[in-house]
CSV table of C-alpha atoms in Angstrom, one decimal:
chain,number,residue,atom,x,y,z
H,1,MET,CA,-17.2,8.0,9.5
H,2,GLN,CA,-20.4,5.8,9.8
H,3,ILE,CA,-19.8,2.5,8.1
H,4,PRO,CA,-21.3,-0.8,9.0
H,5,GLU,CA,-18.8,-3.4,10.2
H,6,LEU,CA,-18.6,-7.1,9.7
H,7,THR,CA,-18.9,-7.8,13.4
H,8,SER,CA,-22.4,-6.3,13.4
H,9,PHE,CA,-23.9,-9.1,11.4
H,10,ASN,CA,-24.9,-12.7,12.1
H,11,LEU,CA,-22.7,-14.7,9.6
H,12,ASN,CA,-23.9,-18.2,10.5
H,13,GLY,CA,-24.8,-20.1,7.3
H,14,GLN,CA,-24.5,-16.9,5.2
H,15,ARG,CA,-22.6,-16.7,1.9
H,16,VAL,CA,-20.0,-14.0,2.8
H,17,LEU,CA,-18.1,-12.5,-0.2
H,18,ILE,CA,-15.0,-10.8,1.0
H,19,ARG,CA,-13.0,-8.4,-1.3
H,20,GLU,CA,-9.4,-8.7,-0.2
H,21,ASP,CA,-6.2,-7.3,-1.7
H,22,LEU,CA,-4.1,-10.4,-2.4
H,23,ASN,CA,-2.1,-8.8,-5.1
H,24,VAL,CA,1.2,-10.3,-4.0
H,25,PRO,CA,4.5,-10.7,-5.8
H,26,ILE,CA,4.9,-14.1,-7.6
H,27,SER,CA,8.3,-15.6,-8.5
H,28,GLU,CA,8.6,-18.8,-10.4
H,29,GLY,CA,5.0,-19.7,-9.8
H,30,GLU,CA,5.0,-19.2,-6.1
H,31,VAL,CA,4.3,-16.3,-3.7
H,32,SER,CA,7.5,-14.5,-2.8
H,33,SER,CA,6.1,-12.2,-0.1
H,34,ASP,CA,2.8,-13.1,1.6
H,35,ALA,CA,2.4,-9.9,3.7
H,36,ARG,CA,-0.9,-9.1,2.2
H,37,ILE,CA,-2.2,-12.6,2.6
H,38,GLN,CA,-1.2,-12.6,6.3
H,39,ALA,CA,-3.0,-9.2,6.7
H,40,ALA,CA,-6.2,-10.8,5.4
H,41,LEU,CA,-6.1,-13.8,7.6
H,42,PRO,CA,-7.8,-12.4,10.8
H,43,THR,CA,-10.9,-11.4,8.7
H,44,LEU,CA,-11.1,-14.9,7.1
H,45,ARG,CA,-10.6,-16.7,10.4
H,46,TYR,CA,-13.3,-14.5,12.0
H,47,ALA,CA,-15.8,-15.2,9.3
H,48,LEU,CA,-15.1,-18.9,9.3
H,49,GLY,CA,-15.4,-19.0,13.1
H,50,GLN,CA,-18.8,-17.4,12.9
H,51,GLY,CA,-20.1,-20.1,10.6
H,52,ALA,CA,-19.9,-18.2,7.3
H,53,LYS,CA,-19.6,-19.8,3.9
H,54,VAL,CA,-16.5,-17.8,2.9
H,55,ILE,CA,-15.9,-16.6,-0.6
H,56,VAL,CA,-12.9,-14.4,-1.4
H,57,MET,CA,-12.2,-12.3,-4.4
H,58,SER,CA,-9.1,-10.3,-5.4
H,59,HIS,CA,-7.0,-9.2,-8.3
H,60,LEU,CA,-3.4,-10.0,-9.1
H,61,GLY,CA,-1.1,-8.1,-11.4
H,62,ARG,CA,-2.4,-6.3,-14.5
H,63,PRO,CA,-4.5,-8.7,-16.4
H,64,ARG,CA,-6.1,-8.0,-19.8
H,65,GLU,CA,-9.8,-7.6,-19.2
H,66,GLY,CA,-12.0,-10.1,-21.0
H,67,VAL,CA,-9.1,-12.5,-21.6
H,68,PRO,CA,-9.3,-15.9,-19.9
H,69,VAL,CA,-6.7,-16.8,-17.3
H,70,ALA,CA,-5.8,-19.8,-19.4
H,71,ASP,CA,-4.4,-17.3,-21.9
H,72,GLN,CA,-2.6,-15.2,-19.3
H,73,PRO,CA,-1.6,-17.7,-16.6
H,74,GLU,CA,0.8,-15.2,-15.0
H,75,VAL,CA,-2.2,-13.5,-13.4
H,76,SER,CA,-3.8,-16.5,-12.0
H,77,LEU,CA,-4.5,-16.6,-8.3
H,78,ALA,CA,-3.5,-20.3,-8.1
H,79,PRO,CA,-0.2,-19.5,-6.2
H,80,VAL,CA,-2.2,-17.4,-3.8
H,81,ALA,CA,-4.6,-20.3,-3.2
H,82,ARG,CA,-1.7,-22.7,-2.5
H,83,GLN,CA,-0.1,-20.2,-0.1
H,84,LEU,CA,-3.3,-19.5,1.7
H,85,ALA,CA,-3.8,-23.2,2.3
H,86,ARG,CA,-0.2,-23.6,3.5
H,87,LEU,CA,-0.6,-20.7,6.0
H,88,THR,CA,-3.9,-21.8,7.4
H,89,GLY,CA,-4.4,-25.5,6.8
H,90,TYR,CA,-7.8,-24.7,5.3
H,91,ARG,CA,-9.2,-26.3,2.2
H,92,VAL,CA,-9.0,-23.6,-0.4
H,93,GLN,CA,-10.8,-24.1,-3.7
H,94,LEU,CA,-10.0,-21.8,-6.7
H,95,ILE,CA,-13.1,-21.2,-8.9
H,96,ASP,CA,-12.6,-20.0,-12.5
H,97,ASN,CA,-16.2,-19.7,-13.9
H,98,TYR,CA,-18.3,-17.9,-11.3
H,99,ILE,CA,-19.9,-14.8,-12.8
H,100,ASP,CA,-23.2,-16.5,-13.5
H,101,GLY,CA,-23.3,-18.4,-10.2
H,102,PHE,CA,-21.8,-21.7,-9.0
H,103,GLU,CA,-22.4,-24.5,-6.6
H,104,LEU,CA,-20.4,-24.0,-3.4
H,105,PRO,CA,-17.8,-26.8,-3.2
H,106,GLU,CA,-16.8,-28.7,-0.1
H,107,ALA,CA,-14.1,-26.2,0.9
H,108,ASP,CA,-13.4,-23.9,3.8
H,109,ILE,CA,-12.6,-21.0,1.5
H,110,VAL,CA,-13.7,-20.4,-2.1
H,111,LEU,CA,-11.3,-18.2,-3.9
H,112,LEU,CA,-12.6,-16.6,-7.1
H,113,GLU,CA,-10.1,-16.3,-10.0
H,114,ASN,CA,-8.7,-12.9,-10.7
H,115,VAL,CA,-11.6,-10.4,-10.6
H,116,ARG,CA,-10.0,-8.0,-13.0
H,117,ILE,CA,-10.3,-10.3,-16.0
H,118,ASN,CA,-14.1,-9.7,-16.0
H,119,ARG,CA,-15.4,-7.3,-18.5
H,120,GLY,CA,-16.7,-4.2,-16.8
H,121,GLU,CA,-14.5,-4.4,-13.7
H,122,ALA,CA,-12.4,-1.3,-14.4
H,123,ALA,CA,-15.5,0.7,-15.6
H,124,ASN,CA,-17.5,-0.2,-12.5
H,125,ASP,CA,-20.1,-1.6,-14.7
H,126,ASP,CA,-23.5,-2.1,-13.0
H,127,GLY,CA,-24.2,-5.3,-14.8
H,128,LEU,CA,-21.0,-7.0,-13.5
H,129,ALA,CA,-21.6,-5.5,-10.0
H,130,ARG,CA,-25.1,-7.0,-9.9
H,131,LYS,CA,-23.7,-10.4,-10.9
H,132,LEU,CA,-21.0,-10.3,-8.2
H,133,ALA,CA,-23.6,-9.2,-5.6
H,134,ALA,CA,-25.8,-12.2,-6.5
H,135,LEU,CA,-23.0,-14.5,-5.3
H,136,CYS,CA,-23.5,-13.5,-1.7
H,137,ASP,CA,-25.7,-12.7,1.2
H,138,ILE,CA,-23.2,-10.3,2.7
H,139,PHE,CA,-20.5,-8.3,0.9
H,140,VAL,CA,-17.5,-7.4,2.9
H,141,MET,CA,-15.1,-4.7,1.6
H,142,ASP,CA,-11.8,-5.4,3.3
H,143,ALA,CA,-9.3,-4.4,0.6
H,144,PHE,CA,-7.9,-1.0,1.6
H,145,GLY,CA,-5.3,-1.3,-1.1
H,146,THR,CA,-8.0,-1.0,-3.7
H,147,ALA,CA,-10.4,1.3,-1.9
H,148,HIS,CA,-9.3,4.2,-4.1
H,149,ARG,CA,-10.5,2.3,-7.2
H,150,ALA,CA,-14.1,2.8,-8.4
H,151,GLN,CA,-14.5,-0.7,-9.7
H,152,ALA,CA,-17.3,-3.3,-9.8
H,153,SER,CA,-15.7,-5.5,-7.1
H,154,THR,CA,-14.8,-2.6,-4.8
H,155,ALA,CA,-17.5,0.0,-5.1
H,156,GLY,CA,-20.2,-1.0,-7.5
H,157,ILE,CA,-21.1,-4.2,-5.8
H,158,THR,CA,-21.9,-2.4,-2.5
H,159,ALA,CA,-25.2,-0.9,-4.0
H,160,PHE,CA,-26.5,-4.3,-5.0
H,161,ALA,CA,-25.5,-6.8,-2.3
H,162,PRO,CA,-28.2,-7.8,0.1
H,163,LEU,CA,-26.0,-6.5,2.9
H,164,ALA,CA,-22.7,-4.7,2.7
H,165,CYS,CA,-20.1,-3.7,5.3
H,166,ALA,CA,-16.4,-3.0,6.0
H,167,GLY,CA,-14.1,-5.8,7.1
H,168,PRO,CA,-11.7,-5.6,10.1
H,169,LEU,CA,-8.7,-4.8,7.9
H,170,LEU,CA,-10.3,-1.9,6.1
H,171,THR,CA,-11.7,-0.6,9.4
H,172,ALA,CA,-8.3,-0.8,11.1
H,173,GLU,CA,-6.6,1.0,8.1
H,174,LEU,CA,-9.1,3.9,8.2
H,175,LYS,CA,-8.8,4.3,12.0
H,176,ALA,CA,-5.0,4.2,11.9
H,177,LEU,CA,-4.8,6.8,9.1
H,178,SER,CA,-7.4,9.0,10.8
H,179,LYS,CA,-5.4,8.8,14.0
H,180,ALA,CA,-2.2,9.9,12.2
H,181,LEU,CA,-3.8,12.7,10.2
H,182,GLN,CA,-6.9,14.0,12.0
H,183,ALA,CA,-5.9,14.0,15.7
H,184,PRO,CA,-2.1,13.3,15.7
H,185,ARG,CA,0.2,13.4,18.7
H,186,GLN,CA,2.7,16.3,18.2
H,187,PRO,CA,5.2,16.9,16.7
H,188,VAL,CA,4.3,15.2,13.4
H,189,VAL,CA,7.0,14.0,11.0
H,190,ALA,CA,6.5,12.7,7.5
H,191,ILE,CA,9.1,10.7,5.6
H,192,VAL,CA,8.4,10.6,1.8
H,193,GLY,CA,10.8,8.9,-0.6
H,194,GLY,CA,10.5,7.7,-4.1
H,195,SER,CA,11.7,8.5,-7.6
H,196,LYS,CA,9.6,11.4,-8.7
H,197,VAL,CA,8.1,14.5,-7.1
H,198,SER,CA,5.5,14.5,-9.9
H,199,SER,CA,4.0,11.1,-8.6
H,200,LYS,CA,3.7,12.5,-5.1
H,201,LEU,CA,3.3,16.2,-5.5
H,202,GLU,CA,-0.2,16.2,-4.2
H,203,VAL,CA,0.7,14.2,-1.1
H,204,LEU,CA,3.7,16.4,-0.5
H,205,ASP,CA,1.5,19.5,-0.7
H,206,ALA,CA,-1.1,18.0,1.6
H,207,LEU,CA,1.5,16.9,4.2
H,208,SER,CA,3.2,20.3,4.1
H,209,GLU,CA,0.0,21.7,5.7
H,210,LYS,CA,-0.2,19.0,8.4
H,211,VAL,CA,3.3,18.1,9.6
H,212,ASP,CA,6.1,19.9,11.5
H,213,ALA,CA,8.9,18.4,9.4
H,214,LEU,CA,9.0,16.7,6.0
H,215,ILE,CA,11.9,14.4,5.3
H,216,VAL,CA,12.4,13.6,1.6
H,217,GLY,CA,14.5,10.9,0.0
H,218,GLY,CA,15.4,9.3,-3.3
H,219,GLY,CA,14.7,11.2,-6.5
H,220,ILE,CA,12.3,13.4,-4.6
H,221,ALA,CA,15.2,14.7,-2.4
H,222,ASN,CA,17.3,15.3,-5.5
H,223,THR,CA,14.7,17.6,-7.0
H,224,PHE,CA,14.6,19.5,-3.7
H,225,LEU,CA,18.4,19.7,-3.7
H,226,ALA,CA,18.4,21.0,-7.3
H,227,ALA,CA,15.8,23.6,-6.3
H,228,SER,CA,18.2,24.8,-3.6
H,229,GLY,CA,21.0,25.3,-6.1
H,230,VAL,CA,22.9,22.0,-5.5
H,231,ARG,CA,24.5,20.3,-8.4
H,232,VAL,CA,23.2,16.7,-8.5
H,233,GLY,CA,25.2,15.3,-11.4
H,234,ARG,CA,23.4,12.4,-13.2
H,235,SER,CA,20.9,11.9,-10.3
H,236,LEU,CA,17.3,11.3,-11.1
H,237,HIS,CA,15.4,14.6,-10.6
H,238,GLU,CA,12.8,16.7,-12.2
H,239,PRO,CA,13.9,20.2,-13.4
H,240,ALA,CA,10.4,21.1,-14.3
H,241,LEU,CA,9.3,20.9,-10.7
H,242,LEU,CA,11.9,23.0,-9.0
H,243,ASP,CA,9.4,25.8,-8.3
H,244,ALA,CA,7.0,23.3,-6.8
H,245,ALA,CA,9.7,22.1,-4.5
H,246,ARG,CA,10.5,25.6,-3.5
H,247,ARG,CA,6.8,26.3,-2.8
H,248,ILE,CA,6.7,23.3,-0.4
H,249,GLN,CA,9.9,24.3,1.3
H,250,ALA,CA,8.4,27.7,2.0
H,251,LYS,CA,5.6,26.1,4.0
H,252,VAL,CA,7.3,23.4,6.1
H,253,GLN,CA,10.7,22.3,7.4
H,254,VAL,CA,12.3,20.1,4.7
H,255,PRO,CA,15.7,19.0,6.0
H,256,LEU,CA,17.9,18.4,3.0
H,257,PRO,CA,20.9,16.0,2.9
H,258,VAL,CA,24.3,17.4,3.9
H,259,ASP,CA,26.1,14.3,2.7
H,260,VAL,CA,25.1,11.5,0.3
H,261,VAL,CA,26.3,8.2,-1.1
H,262,VAL,CA,27.0,8.4,-4.8
H,263,GLY,CA,27.7,5.9,-7.5
H,264,ASN,CA,28.3,5.7,-11.2
H,265,SER,CA,25.8,2.9,-11.8
H,266,LEU,CA,23.0,0.9,-10.2
H,267,SER,CA,24.7,-2.5,-10.8
H,268,PRO,CA,25.3,-4.6,-7.6
H,269,GLY,CA,29.0,-4.3,-8.1
H,270,GLY,CA,29.1,-0.6,-8.7
H,271,GLN,CA,31.4,1.7,-6.8
H,272,ALA,CA,30.0,3.8,-4.0
H,273,ARG,CA,31.5,6.7,-2.1
H,274,ILE,CA,30.3,9.2,0.6
H,275,SER,CA,30.3,12.7,-0.6
H,276,PRO,CA,29.6,16.1,0.9
H,277,ILE,CA,26.5,17.4,-0.8
H,278,ASN,CA,28.4,20.2,-2.6
H,279,ALA,CA,31.0,17.7,-4.1
H,280,VAL,CA,28.8,15.5,-6.2
H,281,ARG,CA,30.6,15.0,-9.6
H,282,ASP,CA,28.9,15.5,-12.9
H,283,ASP,CA,29.1,11.8,-13.8
H,284,GLU,CA,27.8,10.5,-10.4
H,285,MET,CA,24.3,9.7,-9.1
H,286,ILE,CA,23.0,10.3,-5.6
H,287,LEU,CA,21.7,6.9,-4.5
H,288,ASP,CA,21.4,7.2,-0.7
H,289,ILE,CA,21.8,9.6,2.2
H,290,GLY,CA,25.2,9.8,4.1
H,291,PRO,CA,25.9,9.2,7.8
H,292,GLN,CA,25.7,12.9,8.8
H,293,THR,CA,22.3,13.2,7.1
H,294,GLN,CA,21.2,9.9,8.8
H,295,ALA,CA,22.1,11.4,12.2
H,296,LYS,CA,20.2,14.7,11.2
H,297,CYS,CA,17.1,12.7,10.3
H,298,SER,CA,17.3,10.7,13.5
H,299,GLU,CA,17.3,13.9,15.6
H,300,ILE,CA,14.1,14.9,13.9
H,301,ILE,CA,12.3,11.5,14.0
H,302,THR,CA,13.2,10.5,17.5
H,303,PRO,CA,11.0,13.0,19.4
H,304,ALA,CA,8.1,12.7,17.0
H,305,GLY,CA,4.7,12.0,18.4
H,306,THR,CA,3.4,10.8,15.1
H,307,ILE,CA,5.4,9.5,12.1
H,308,ILE,CA,4.0,9.0,8.6
H,309,TRP,CA,6.3,7.0,6.3
H,310,ASN,CA,6.0,6.4,2.6
H,311,GLY,CA,9.0,5.5,0.5
H,312,PRO,CA,12.7,4.6,1.0
H,313,VAL,CA,15.4,7.3,1.0
H,314,GLY,CA,17.8,5.4,-1.2
H,315,VAL,CA,18.2,2.3,-3.4
H,316,PHE,CA,17.9,0.1,-0.4
H,317,GLU,CA,17.8,-3.1,-2.5
H,318,LEU,CA,21.5,-2.8,-3.1
H,319,PRO,CA,23.7,-3.2,0.0
H,320,ALA,CA,26.0,-0.3,-1.0
H,321,PHE,CA,23.0,2.1,-0.9
H,322,SER,CA,20.9,0.6,1.9
H,323,ALA,CA,22.4,2.3,5.0
H,324,GLY,CA,20.2,5.4,4.8
H,325,THR,CA,16.9,3.5,4.7
H,326,ARG,CA,18.1,1.1,7.4
H,327,ALA,CA,18.9,4.1,9.6
H,328,ILE,CA,15.5,5.6,9.0
H,329,ALA,CA,13.9,2.2,9.8
H,330,ASP,CA,15.9,1.7,13.0
H,331,THR,CA,14.9,5.2,14.2
H,332,VAL,CA,11.2,4.7,13.4
H,333,ALA,CA,11.4,1.4,15.3
H,334,ARG,CA,12.9,3.1,18.4
H,335,ASN,CA,10.4,5.9,18.3
H,336,GLU,CA,7.9,5.9,21.2
H,337,GLY,CA,5.1,7.7,19.4
H,338,PHE,CA,2.6,6.5,16.8
H,339,SER,CA,4.1,5.4,13.5
H,340,ILE,CA,2.2,4.4,10.3
H,341,ALA,CA,3.9,3.2,7.2
H,342,GLY,CA,2.5,2.4,3.8
H,343,GLY,CA,3.5,1.6,0.2
H,344,GLY,CA,5.0,-1.4,-1.4
H,345,ASP,CA,8.7,-0.3,-1.3
H,346,THR,CA,8.2,0.9,2.3
H,347,LEU,CA,6.8,-2.5,3.3
H,348,ALA,CA,9.7,-4.3,1.6
H,349,ALA,CA,12.2,-2.2,3.5
H,350,ILE,CA,10.4,-2.8,6.8
H,351,GLU,CA,10.5,-6.5,6.1
H,352,GLN,CA,14.2,-6.4,4.9
H,353,PHE,CA,15.3,-4.6,8.1
H,354,GLY,CA,13.2,-6.6,10.5
H,355,ILE,CA,11.2,-3.9,12.2
H,356,THR,CA,7.7,-5.2,11.4
H,357,ASP,CA,6.7,-5.6,15.0
H,358,GLN,CA,8.1,-2.1,15.9
H,359,VAL,CA,5.9,0.0,13.6
H,360,SER,CA,2.6,0.9,15.2
H,361,TYR,CA,0.6,0.3,12.0
H,362,ILE,CA,1.6,-1.0,8.6
H,363,SER,CA,-0.8,-0.1,5.9
H,364,THR,CA,-1.4,-2.6,3.1
H,365,GLY,CA,-2.3,0.2,0.7
H,366,GLY,CA,-0.1,2.1,-1.7
H,367,GLY,CA,-2.2,4.4,-3.9
H,368,ALA,CA,-5.0,4.3,-1.3
H,369,PHE,CA,-2.6,5.3,1.4
H,370,LEU,CA,-1.4,8.3,-0.6
H,371,GLU,CA,-4.9,9.4,-1.6
H,372,PHE,CA,-6.2,9.2,2.0
H,373,VAL,CA,-3.2,11.4,3.1
H,374,GLU,CA,-4.0,13.8,0.3
H,375,GLY,CA,-7.5,14.1,1.7
H,376,LYS,CA,-9.3,12.5,-1.3
H,377,ALA,CA,-12.4,10.5,-0.9
H,378,LEU,CA,-12.0,6.7,-1.4
H,379,PRO,CA,-14.7,5.4,-3.8
H,380,ALA,CA,-15.1,2.1,-2.0
H,381,VAL,CA,-15.5,3.9,1.4
H,382,VAL,CA,-17.9,6.4,-0.1
H,383,ALA,CA,-20.0,3.5,-1.4
H,384,LEU,CA,-20.2,1.9,2.0
H,385,GLN,CA,-21.1,5.3,3.6
H,386,ALA,CA,-23.9,5.8,1.0
H,387,ARG,CA,-25.2,2.3,1.7
H,388,SER,CA,-25.3,2.9,5.4
H,389,SER,CA,-27.3,6.1,5.0
H,390,ASN,CA,-30.1,4.5,3.0
């Protein structure tokens, strides 16, 4: 994969515009989890250390395009600017009006206000892409989490910037995923959780061709259980996709739960009980895997040469239903092979259970992570490849 990298360029005195994914959760006006900001810091520090004039752009939330941030303050990057300054000690200046150019302020980092409020961003409009490109001497695509979006700030700008390259974070993401998928250490085990098979059917299909075992959890596991003739009560599952689940089971080992943790509600004070898989009552929901299933999964994960993890196996946010995901996390942490994890809920679980330093690589991407696993081309990466071939 021939893509120019940031380290190949002389940055001294250059306006370096870096597209990062700083789409972090905000609570009461402050950043509640800064994992994505932390992931971007090595790139920013490198550029500053090389004498660059650093400009950063990102999105936050789901803003209405063409509507000023003043009219939708919940999507402002102001909390991100404050947290970035706290983490680094740098002078960070948030700029609102930048599309038609601006004077660089006396700051270490210039942060452009939410790029998704600009008309034409989602449509990958050439006019907007040209205006963004005019703000820099070098464009750096470093936001793997948005690499699957063909947008003006991720893909379109690459064709018009004087120079364009991949940042260290994007480069590391692509190398880690390639290592896990294209030349993995054997055996390969994938763990895929989440609420719906429909949202991950393509990735489940793709993984069934590449892994030795596919551990499923959450609502996805319930659909596979139902496909196997198990009564799942009121559990979230998708009856329309039972045949799809059976088709995947015919291609790869899919170890199904033998015991589960069930409850009548998702309230923090709800009752929970461990049940054999064939004894789930009609009024109960499967909300976690039980201890026997945890042990069964551990036996499969422990000897794995490569682990790909996307999604929890239960409602880990509630203590009564967190033991299964904790057991998976602990086993992944102990594994001596190569492990890669991605997706927002997965990152939250890794943080909650304190295994951040014990996973080989933690991807900042959710949708991009899944699309790469599916074998789809990522538009931002394709744009960089096209630029390098010209």
